[in-house]
Short mmCIF file of C-alpha atoms in Angstrom, two decimals:
data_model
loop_
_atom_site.label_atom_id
_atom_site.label_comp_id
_atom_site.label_asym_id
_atom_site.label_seq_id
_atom_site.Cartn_x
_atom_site.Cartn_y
_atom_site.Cartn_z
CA UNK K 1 119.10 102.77 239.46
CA UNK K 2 118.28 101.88 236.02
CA UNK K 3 120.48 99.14 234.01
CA UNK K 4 120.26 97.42 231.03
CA UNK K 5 120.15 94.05 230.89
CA UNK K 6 119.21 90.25 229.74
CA UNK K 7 116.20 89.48 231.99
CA UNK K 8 113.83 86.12 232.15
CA UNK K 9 110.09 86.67 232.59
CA UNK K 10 107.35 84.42 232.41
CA UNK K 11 106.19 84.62 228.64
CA UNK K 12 105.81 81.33 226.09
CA UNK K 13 107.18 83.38 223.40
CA UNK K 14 110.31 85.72 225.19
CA UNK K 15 110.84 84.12 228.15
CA UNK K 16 114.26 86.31 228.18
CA UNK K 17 114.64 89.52 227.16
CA UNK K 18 116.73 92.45 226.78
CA UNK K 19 116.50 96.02 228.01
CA UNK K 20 116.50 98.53 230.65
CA UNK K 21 115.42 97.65 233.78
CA UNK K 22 115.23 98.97 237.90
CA UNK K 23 117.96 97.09 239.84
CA UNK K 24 116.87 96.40 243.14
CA UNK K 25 119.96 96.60 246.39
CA UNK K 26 118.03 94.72 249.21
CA UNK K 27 120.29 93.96 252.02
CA UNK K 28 121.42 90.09 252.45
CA UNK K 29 123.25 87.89 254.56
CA UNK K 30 126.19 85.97 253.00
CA UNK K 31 125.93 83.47 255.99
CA UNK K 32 123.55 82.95 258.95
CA UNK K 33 124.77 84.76 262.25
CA UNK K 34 126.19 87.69 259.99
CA UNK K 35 124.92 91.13 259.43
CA UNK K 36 123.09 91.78 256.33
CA UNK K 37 124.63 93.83 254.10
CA UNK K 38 123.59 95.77 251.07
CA UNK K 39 125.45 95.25 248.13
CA UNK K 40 127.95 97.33 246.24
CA UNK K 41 127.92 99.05 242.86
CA UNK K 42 129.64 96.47 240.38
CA UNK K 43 130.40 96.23 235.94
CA UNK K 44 130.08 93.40 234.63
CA UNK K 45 132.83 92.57 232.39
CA UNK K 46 132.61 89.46 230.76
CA UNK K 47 129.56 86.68 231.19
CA UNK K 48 129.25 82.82 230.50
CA UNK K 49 126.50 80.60 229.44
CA UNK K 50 125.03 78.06 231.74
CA UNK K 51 122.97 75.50 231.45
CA UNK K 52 120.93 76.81 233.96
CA UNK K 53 120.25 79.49 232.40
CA UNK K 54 118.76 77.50 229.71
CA UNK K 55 116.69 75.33 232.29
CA UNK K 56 115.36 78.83 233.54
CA UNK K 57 114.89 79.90 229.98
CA UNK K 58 112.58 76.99 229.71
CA UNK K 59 110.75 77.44 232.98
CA UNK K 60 110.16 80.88 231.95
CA UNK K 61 108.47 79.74 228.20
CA UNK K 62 106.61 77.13 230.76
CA UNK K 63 106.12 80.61 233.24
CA UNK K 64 106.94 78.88 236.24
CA UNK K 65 109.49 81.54 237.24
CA UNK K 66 107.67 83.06 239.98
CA UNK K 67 109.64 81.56 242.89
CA UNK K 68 112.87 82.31 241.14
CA UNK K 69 112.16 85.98 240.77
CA UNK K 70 113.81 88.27 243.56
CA UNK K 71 111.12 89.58 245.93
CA UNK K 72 108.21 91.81 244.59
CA UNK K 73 110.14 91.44 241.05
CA UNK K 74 108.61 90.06 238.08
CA UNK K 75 111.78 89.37 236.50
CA UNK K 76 115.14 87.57 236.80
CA UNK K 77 118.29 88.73 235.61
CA UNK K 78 120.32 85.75 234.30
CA UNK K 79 124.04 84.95 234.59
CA UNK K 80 126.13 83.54 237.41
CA UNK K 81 129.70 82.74 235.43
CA UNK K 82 132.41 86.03 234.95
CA UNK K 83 133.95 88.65 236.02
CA UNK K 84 133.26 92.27 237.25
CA UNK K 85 134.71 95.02 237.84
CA UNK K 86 134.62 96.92 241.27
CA UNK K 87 134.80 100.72 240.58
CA UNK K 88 134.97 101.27 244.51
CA UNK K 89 137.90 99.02 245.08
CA UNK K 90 139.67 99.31 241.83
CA UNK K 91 139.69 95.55 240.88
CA UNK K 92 138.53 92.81 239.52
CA UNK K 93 136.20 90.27 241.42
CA UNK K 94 134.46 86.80 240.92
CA UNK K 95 131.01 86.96 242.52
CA UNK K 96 130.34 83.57 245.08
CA UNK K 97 126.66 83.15 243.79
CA UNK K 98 125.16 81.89 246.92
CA UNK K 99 124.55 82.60 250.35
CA UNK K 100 121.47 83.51 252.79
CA UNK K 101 120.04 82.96 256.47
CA UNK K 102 122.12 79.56 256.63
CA UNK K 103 125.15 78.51 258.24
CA UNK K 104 126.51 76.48 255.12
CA UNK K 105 124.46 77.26 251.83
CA UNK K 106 125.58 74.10 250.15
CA UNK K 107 124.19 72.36 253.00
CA UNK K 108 120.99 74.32 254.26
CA UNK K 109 118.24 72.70 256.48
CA UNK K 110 114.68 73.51 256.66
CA UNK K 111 114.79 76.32 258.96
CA UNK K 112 117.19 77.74 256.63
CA UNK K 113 117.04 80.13 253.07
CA UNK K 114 119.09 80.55 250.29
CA UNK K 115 119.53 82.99 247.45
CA UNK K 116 121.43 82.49 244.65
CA UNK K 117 122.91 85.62 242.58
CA UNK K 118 121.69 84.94 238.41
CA UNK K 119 119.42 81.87 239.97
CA UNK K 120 117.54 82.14 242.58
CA UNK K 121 115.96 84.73 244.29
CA UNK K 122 118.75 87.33 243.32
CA UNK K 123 119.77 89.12 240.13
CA UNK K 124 122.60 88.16 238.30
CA UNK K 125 125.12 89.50 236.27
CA UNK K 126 124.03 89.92 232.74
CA UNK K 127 123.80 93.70 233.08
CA UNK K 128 125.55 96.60 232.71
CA UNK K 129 125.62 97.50 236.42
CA UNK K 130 124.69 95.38 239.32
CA UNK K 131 124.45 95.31 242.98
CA UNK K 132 126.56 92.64 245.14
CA UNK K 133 126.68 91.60 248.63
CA UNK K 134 130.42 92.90 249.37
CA UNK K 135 131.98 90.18 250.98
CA UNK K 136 130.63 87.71 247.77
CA UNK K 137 132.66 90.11 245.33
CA UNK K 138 135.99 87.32 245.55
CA UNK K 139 139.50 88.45 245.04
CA UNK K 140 141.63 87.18 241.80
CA UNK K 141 145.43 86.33 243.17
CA UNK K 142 147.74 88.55 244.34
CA UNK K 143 149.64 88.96 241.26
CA UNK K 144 146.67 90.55 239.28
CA UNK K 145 146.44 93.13 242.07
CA UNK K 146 146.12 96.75 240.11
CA UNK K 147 145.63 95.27 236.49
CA UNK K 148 142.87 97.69 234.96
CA UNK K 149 142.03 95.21 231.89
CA UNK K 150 142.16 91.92 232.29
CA UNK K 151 143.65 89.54 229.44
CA UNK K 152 141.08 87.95 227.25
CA UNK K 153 142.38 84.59 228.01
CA UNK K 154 142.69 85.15 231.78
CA UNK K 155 138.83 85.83 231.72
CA UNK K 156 138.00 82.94 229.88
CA UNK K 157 139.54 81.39 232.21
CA UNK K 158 137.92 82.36 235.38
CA UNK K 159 134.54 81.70 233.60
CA UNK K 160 134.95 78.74 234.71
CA UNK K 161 135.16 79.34 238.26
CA UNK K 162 131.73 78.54 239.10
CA UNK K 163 131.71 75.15 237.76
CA UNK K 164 134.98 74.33 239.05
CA UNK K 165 133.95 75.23 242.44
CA UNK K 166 131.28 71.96 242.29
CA UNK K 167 133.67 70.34 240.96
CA UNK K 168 135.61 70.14 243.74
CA UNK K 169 132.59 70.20 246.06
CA UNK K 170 131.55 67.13 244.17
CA UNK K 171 135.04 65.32 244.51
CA UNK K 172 135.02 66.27 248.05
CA UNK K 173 131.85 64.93 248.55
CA UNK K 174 132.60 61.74 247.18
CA UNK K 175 135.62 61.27 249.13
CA UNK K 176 133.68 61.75 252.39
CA UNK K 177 131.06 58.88 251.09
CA UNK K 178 133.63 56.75 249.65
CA UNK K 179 136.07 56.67 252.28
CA UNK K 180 132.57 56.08 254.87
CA UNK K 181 131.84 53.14 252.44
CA UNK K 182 134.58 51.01 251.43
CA UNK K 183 136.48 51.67 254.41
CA UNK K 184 135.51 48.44 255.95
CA UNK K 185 136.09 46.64 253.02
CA UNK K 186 139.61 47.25 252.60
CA UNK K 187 139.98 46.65 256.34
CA UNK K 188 138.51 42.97 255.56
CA UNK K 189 140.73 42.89 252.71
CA UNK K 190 144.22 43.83 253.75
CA UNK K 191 143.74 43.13 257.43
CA UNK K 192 145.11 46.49 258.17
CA UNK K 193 143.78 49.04 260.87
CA UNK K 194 140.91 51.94 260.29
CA UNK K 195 143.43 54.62 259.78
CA UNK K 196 145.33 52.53 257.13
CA UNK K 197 142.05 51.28 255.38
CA UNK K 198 140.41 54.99 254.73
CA UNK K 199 143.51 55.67 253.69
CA UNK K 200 143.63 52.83 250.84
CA UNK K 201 139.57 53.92 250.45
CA UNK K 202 139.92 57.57 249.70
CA UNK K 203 141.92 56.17 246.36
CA UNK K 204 140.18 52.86 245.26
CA UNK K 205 136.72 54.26 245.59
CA UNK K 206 138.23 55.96 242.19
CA UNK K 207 139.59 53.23 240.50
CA UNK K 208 137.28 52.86 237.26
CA UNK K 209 135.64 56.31 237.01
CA UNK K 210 132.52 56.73 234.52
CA UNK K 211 131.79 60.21 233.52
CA UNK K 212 128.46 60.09 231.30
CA UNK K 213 128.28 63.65 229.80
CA UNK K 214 131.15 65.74 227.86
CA UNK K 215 130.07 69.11 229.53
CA UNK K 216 131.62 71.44 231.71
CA UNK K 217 131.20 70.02 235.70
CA UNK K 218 131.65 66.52 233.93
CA UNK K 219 135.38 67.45 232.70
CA UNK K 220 135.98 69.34 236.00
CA UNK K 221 134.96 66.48 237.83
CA UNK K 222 137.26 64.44 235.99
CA UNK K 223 140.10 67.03 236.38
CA UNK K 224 139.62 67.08 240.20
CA UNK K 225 139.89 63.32 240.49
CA UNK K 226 142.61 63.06 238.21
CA UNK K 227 144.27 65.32 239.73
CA UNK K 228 143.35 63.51 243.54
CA UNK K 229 143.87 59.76 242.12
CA UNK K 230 147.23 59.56 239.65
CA UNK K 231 146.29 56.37 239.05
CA UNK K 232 142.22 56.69 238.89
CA UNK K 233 141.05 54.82 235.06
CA UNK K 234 138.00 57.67 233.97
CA UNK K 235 135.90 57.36 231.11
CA UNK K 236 133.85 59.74 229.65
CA UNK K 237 130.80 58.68 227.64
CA UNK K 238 128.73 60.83 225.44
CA UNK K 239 127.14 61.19 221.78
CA UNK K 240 129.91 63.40 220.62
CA UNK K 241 132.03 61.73 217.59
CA UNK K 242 135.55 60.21 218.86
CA UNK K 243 137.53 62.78 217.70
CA UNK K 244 135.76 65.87 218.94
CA UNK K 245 137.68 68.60 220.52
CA UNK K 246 136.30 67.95 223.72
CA UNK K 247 137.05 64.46 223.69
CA UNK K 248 140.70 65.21 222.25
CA UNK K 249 141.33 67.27 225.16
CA UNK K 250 140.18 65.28 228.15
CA UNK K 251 142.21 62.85 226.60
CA UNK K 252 145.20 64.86 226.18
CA UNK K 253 144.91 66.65 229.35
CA UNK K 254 143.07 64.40 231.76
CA UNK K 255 144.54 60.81 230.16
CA UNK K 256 141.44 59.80 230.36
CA UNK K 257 139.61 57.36 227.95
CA UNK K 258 136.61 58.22 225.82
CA UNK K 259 133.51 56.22 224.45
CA UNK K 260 130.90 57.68 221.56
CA UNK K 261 127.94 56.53 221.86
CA UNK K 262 126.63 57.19 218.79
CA UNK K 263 124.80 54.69 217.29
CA UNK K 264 124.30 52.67 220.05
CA UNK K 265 121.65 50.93 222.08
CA UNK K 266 121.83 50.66 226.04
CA UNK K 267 122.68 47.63 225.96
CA UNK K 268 125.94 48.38 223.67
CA UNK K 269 126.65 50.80 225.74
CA UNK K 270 127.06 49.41 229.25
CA UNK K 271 129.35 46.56 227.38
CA UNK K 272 131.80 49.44 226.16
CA UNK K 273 131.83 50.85 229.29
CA UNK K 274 132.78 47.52 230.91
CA UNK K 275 135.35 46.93 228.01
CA UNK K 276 136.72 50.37 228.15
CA UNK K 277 136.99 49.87 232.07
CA UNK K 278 137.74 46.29 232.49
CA UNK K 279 135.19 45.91 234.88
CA UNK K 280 132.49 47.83 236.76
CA UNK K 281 132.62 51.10 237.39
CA UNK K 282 133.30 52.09 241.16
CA UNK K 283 131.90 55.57 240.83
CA UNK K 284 129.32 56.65 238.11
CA UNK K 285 129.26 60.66 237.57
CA UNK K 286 125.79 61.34 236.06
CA UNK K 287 126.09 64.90 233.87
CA UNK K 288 124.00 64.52 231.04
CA UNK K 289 121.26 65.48 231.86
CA UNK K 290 119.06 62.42 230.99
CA UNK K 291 117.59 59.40 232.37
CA UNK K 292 119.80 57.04 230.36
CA UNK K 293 122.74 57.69 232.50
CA UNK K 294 120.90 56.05 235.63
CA UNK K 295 119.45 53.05 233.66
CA UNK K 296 123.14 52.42 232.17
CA UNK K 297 124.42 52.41 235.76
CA UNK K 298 121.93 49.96 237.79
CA UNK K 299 119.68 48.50 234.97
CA UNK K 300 122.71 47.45 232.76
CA UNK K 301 124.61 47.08 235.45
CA UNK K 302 127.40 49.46 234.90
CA UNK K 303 128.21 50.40 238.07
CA UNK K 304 129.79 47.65 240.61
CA UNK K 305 129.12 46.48 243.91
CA UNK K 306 129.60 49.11 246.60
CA UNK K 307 129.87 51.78 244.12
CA UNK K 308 128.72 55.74 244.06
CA UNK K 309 126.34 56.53 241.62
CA UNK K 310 126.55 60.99 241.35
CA UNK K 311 123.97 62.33 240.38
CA UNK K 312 124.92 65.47 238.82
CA UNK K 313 122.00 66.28 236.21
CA UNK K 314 119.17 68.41 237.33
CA UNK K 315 116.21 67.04 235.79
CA UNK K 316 116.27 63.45 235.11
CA UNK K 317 114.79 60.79 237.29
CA UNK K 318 116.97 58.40 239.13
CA UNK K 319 115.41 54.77 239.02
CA UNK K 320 116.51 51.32 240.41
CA UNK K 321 115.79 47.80 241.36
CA UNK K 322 115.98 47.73 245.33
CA UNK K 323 117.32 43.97 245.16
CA UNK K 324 120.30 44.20 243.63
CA UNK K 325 120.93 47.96 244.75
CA UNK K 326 120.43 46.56 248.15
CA UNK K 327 122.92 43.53 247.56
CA UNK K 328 125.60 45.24 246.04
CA UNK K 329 125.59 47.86 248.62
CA UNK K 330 125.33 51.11 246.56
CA UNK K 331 124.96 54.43 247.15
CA UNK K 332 123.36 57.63 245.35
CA UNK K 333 125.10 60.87 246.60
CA UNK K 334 123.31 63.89 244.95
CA UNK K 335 124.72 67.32 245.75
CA UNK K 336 125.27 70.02 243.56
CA UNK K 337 126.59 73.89 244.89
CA UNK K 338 130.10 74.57 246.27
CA UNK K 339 131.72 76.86 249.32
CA UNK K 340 133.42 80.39 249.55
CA UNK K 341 136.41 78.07 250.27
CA UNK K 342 135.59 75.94 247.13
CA UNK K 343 135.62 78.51 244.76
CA UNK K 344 138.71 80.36 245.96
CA UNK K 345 140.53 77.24 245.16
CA UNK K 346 138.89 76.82 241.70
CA UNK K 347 140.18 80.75 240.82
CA UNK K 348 143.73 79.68 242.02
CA UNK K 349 143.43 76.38 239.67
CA UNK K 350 142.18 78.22 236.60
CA UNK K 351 144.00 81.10 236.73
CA UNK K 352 146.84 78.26 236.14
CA UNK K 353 145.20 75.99 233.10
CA UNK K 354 144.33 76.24 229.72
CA UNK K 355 141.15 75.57 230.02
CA UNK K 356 140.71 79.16 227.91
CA UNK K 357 140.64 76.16 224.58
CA UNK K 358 137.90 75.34 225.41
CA UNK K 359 135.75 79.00 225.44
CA UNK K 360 134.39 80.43 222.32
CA UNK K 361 132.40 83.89 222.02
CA UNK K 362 129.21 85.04 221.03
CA UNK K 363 129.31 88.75 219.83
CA UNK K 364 127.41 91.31 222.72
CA UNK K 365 124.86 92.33 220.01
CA UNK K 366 124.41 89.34 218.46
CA UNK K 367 122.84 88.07 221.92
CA UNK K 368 121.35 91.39 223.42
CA UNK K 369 119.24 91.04 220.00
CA UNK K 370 117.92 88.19 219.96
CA UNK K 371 118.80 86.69 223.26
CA UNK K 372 115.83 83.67 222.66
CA UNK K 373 117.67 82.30 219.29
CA UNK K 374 120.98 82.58 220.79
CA UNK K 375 120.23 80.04 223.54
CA UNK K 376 118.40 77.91 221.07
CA UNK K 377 120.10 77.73 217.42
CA UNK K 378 124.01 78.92 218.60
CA UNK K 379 125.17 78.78 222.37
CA UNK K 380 123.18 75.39 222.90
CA UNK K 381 122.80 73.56 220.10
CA UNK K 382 124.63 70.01 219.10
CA UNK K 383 128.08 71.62 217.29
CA UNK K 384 128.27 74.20 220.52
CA UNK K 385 131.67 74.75 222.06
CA UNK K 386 132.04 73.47 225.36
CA UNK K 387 131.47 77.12 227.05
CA UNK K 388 130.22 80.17 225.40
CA UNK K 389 131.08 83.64 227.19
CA UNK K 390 130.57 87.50 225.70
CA UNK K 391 132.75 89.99 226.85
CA UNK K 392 129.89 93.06 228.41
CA UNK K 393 132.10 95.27 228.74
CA UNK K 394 135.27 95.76 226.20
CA UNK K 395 136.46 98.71 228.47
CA UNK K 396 138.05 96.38 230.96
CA UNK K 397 138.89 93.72 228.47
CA UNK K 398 142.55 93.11 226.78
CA UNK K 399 141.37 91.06 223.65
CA UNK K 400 145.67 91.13 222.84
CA UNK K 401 146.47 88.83 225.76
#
């Protein structure tokens, strides 16, 4: 079947392109020990930006694509964030992105593979038709059951649902290595037994909370533990100006406490994280994607004895000094996907916010167009919104509500 659609390819001038294409239906397993299954006619309805798709964007321009590509394909469609519609089924869907011959995708071993729908080995859903694995195609609550356009706002909304899922991977993660941690601690501390201790552990591991990076899985993050830990102190640190909207509205809606960097040396700004914190952070979220997050945590010495450095950023290199990691008893957790389980609980949670604020969109043509400047001069540059989505499809779209 023929589609149009934004592709990557492996090309130093269009690394990602728009037009019509071949879709491809292979069969695939959603989890090892299942059947594989070939996937079901789907439209695309409305699409968000990533930052992986940027990242892929680049690997394209650099063309090393080639192990991204599905199978015999020399191209990649992009997108991994929206909604679709199911014409078999007569609803709306949010499409988990990964699965394969594994028993837990967010957790595969070497004997194991993965695809990953938009990312990996598996097109996405920047297209006008697509072809999903039918038990990935994820159900929106039961009171949107029969809607035939979904409200503008809800679908901004759900956007989000793929970032929201790590999210609460990532908190859960943390939980299991903090409460493993600083169990014993709190057990030398209170004199209490191991039940009582985790207990105390799963919610001081989260007392002084760093976030470096204002983007998307760094204010989910931060919504998860806040959310987890009433009485966590979080901090987000980035280059934005003080009174940005995204810094307005983690404050506002996370209580959380903010820090610009702008201006500053490294040295500055590990002392206004320790101000802003009164002390050392006990976990360190790394989402900015650069290496100045890690040397703030262990060089400068932002992050405290038997603290959780999480590293979130794909990218940048992780460095530290053995001795003092070694004395203080740290630990780097890095682990970045989510569960079907994860991301049925981010829908529920969204469908519920207003994190619609914080979505802004970027006109279908205006993209399709010149897809290449639109990732480059609008959807990624310094003064972008936090997300950026396009509605594909306006036929299944209530831009009223």
């Amino acid at each position: 079947m023929k589609t149009s659609a934004t592709y990557f390819v492996n090309d130093e001038n269009k690394p990602i392109r728009y037009g019509e294409i071949n879709l491809i239906n292979p069969a695939r397993k959603r989890l090892r020990n299942e059947p594989p299954k070939a996937g079901v006619e789907v439209l695309p309805v409305f699409c968000g930006f990533c930052g992986t798709d940027l990242e892929l964007m680049k690997m394209g321009r650099n063309c090393s694509l080639d192990a991204k590509f599905p199978a015999g394909q020399p191209r990649l469609i992009n997108g991994h964030e929206g909604v679709v519609w199911v014409p078999s089924e007569n609803r709306f869907a949010i499409v988990l992105i990964r699965g394969g011959d594994c028993c837990d995708p967010t957790r595969f071993t070497e004997d194991e593979s993965y695809f990953e729908y938009g990312c990996d080995g598996a097109d996405g859903i920047f297209c006008d038709k697509g072809y999903f694995h039918p038990d990935m195609l994820l159900h929106l609550p039961k009171k949107y059951d029969g809607i035939e356009k979904l409200p503008l706002s809800l679908a901004k909304k759900l956007v989000f649902s793929d970032p929201y899922a790590c999210a609460i991977f990532q908190h859960e993660r943390m939980c299991d290595i903090g409460v493993a941690q600083n169990f014993r601690v709190e057990t030398a501390k209170h004199g209490c037994n191991t039940e009582t201790a985790k207990k105390l552990a799963y919610d001081s591991t989260f007392d002084r909370v760093v976030i470096f990076g204002l983007g998307t899985t760094g204010l989910f993050i931060g919504d998860q533990i806040r959310r987890n830990h009433k009485n966590a102190k979080i901090l987000f640190v980035a280059r934005s100006r003080e009174n940005c909207d995204k810094a307005d509205f983690v404050k506002a809606n996370l209580k959380a406490d903010y820090l610009s960097t702008a201006g500053m040396n490294e040295n500055e700004i590990a002392q206004g994280i320790l101000k802003k914190l009164s002390g050392t952070a006990t976990v360190f979220v790394g989402t900015s994607g650069t290496e100045l997050e890690s040397r703030i945590a262990f060089e400068y010495g932002a992050l405290g004895c038997n603290g959780i450095y999480d590293s979130f950023s794909l990218g940048p290199k992780v460095t530290y000094n053995t001795m003092p990691f070694g004395f203080k008893n740290q630990v780097i957790l890095a682990s970045i996907n989510f569960t079907q389980k994860h991301m049925e609980e981010a829908i529920q949670i969204l469908c519920e916010s207003n994190f619609d604020e914080l979505v802004e969109l970027i006109d279908k043509n205006e993209f399709t167009s010149a897809p290449v400047s639109a990732y480059e001069n609008k959807i990624y540059t310094a003064g972008a919104p936090l997300k950026t989505a396009v509605i594909w499809n306006k036929n299944y779209i209530d831009e009223a509500k």
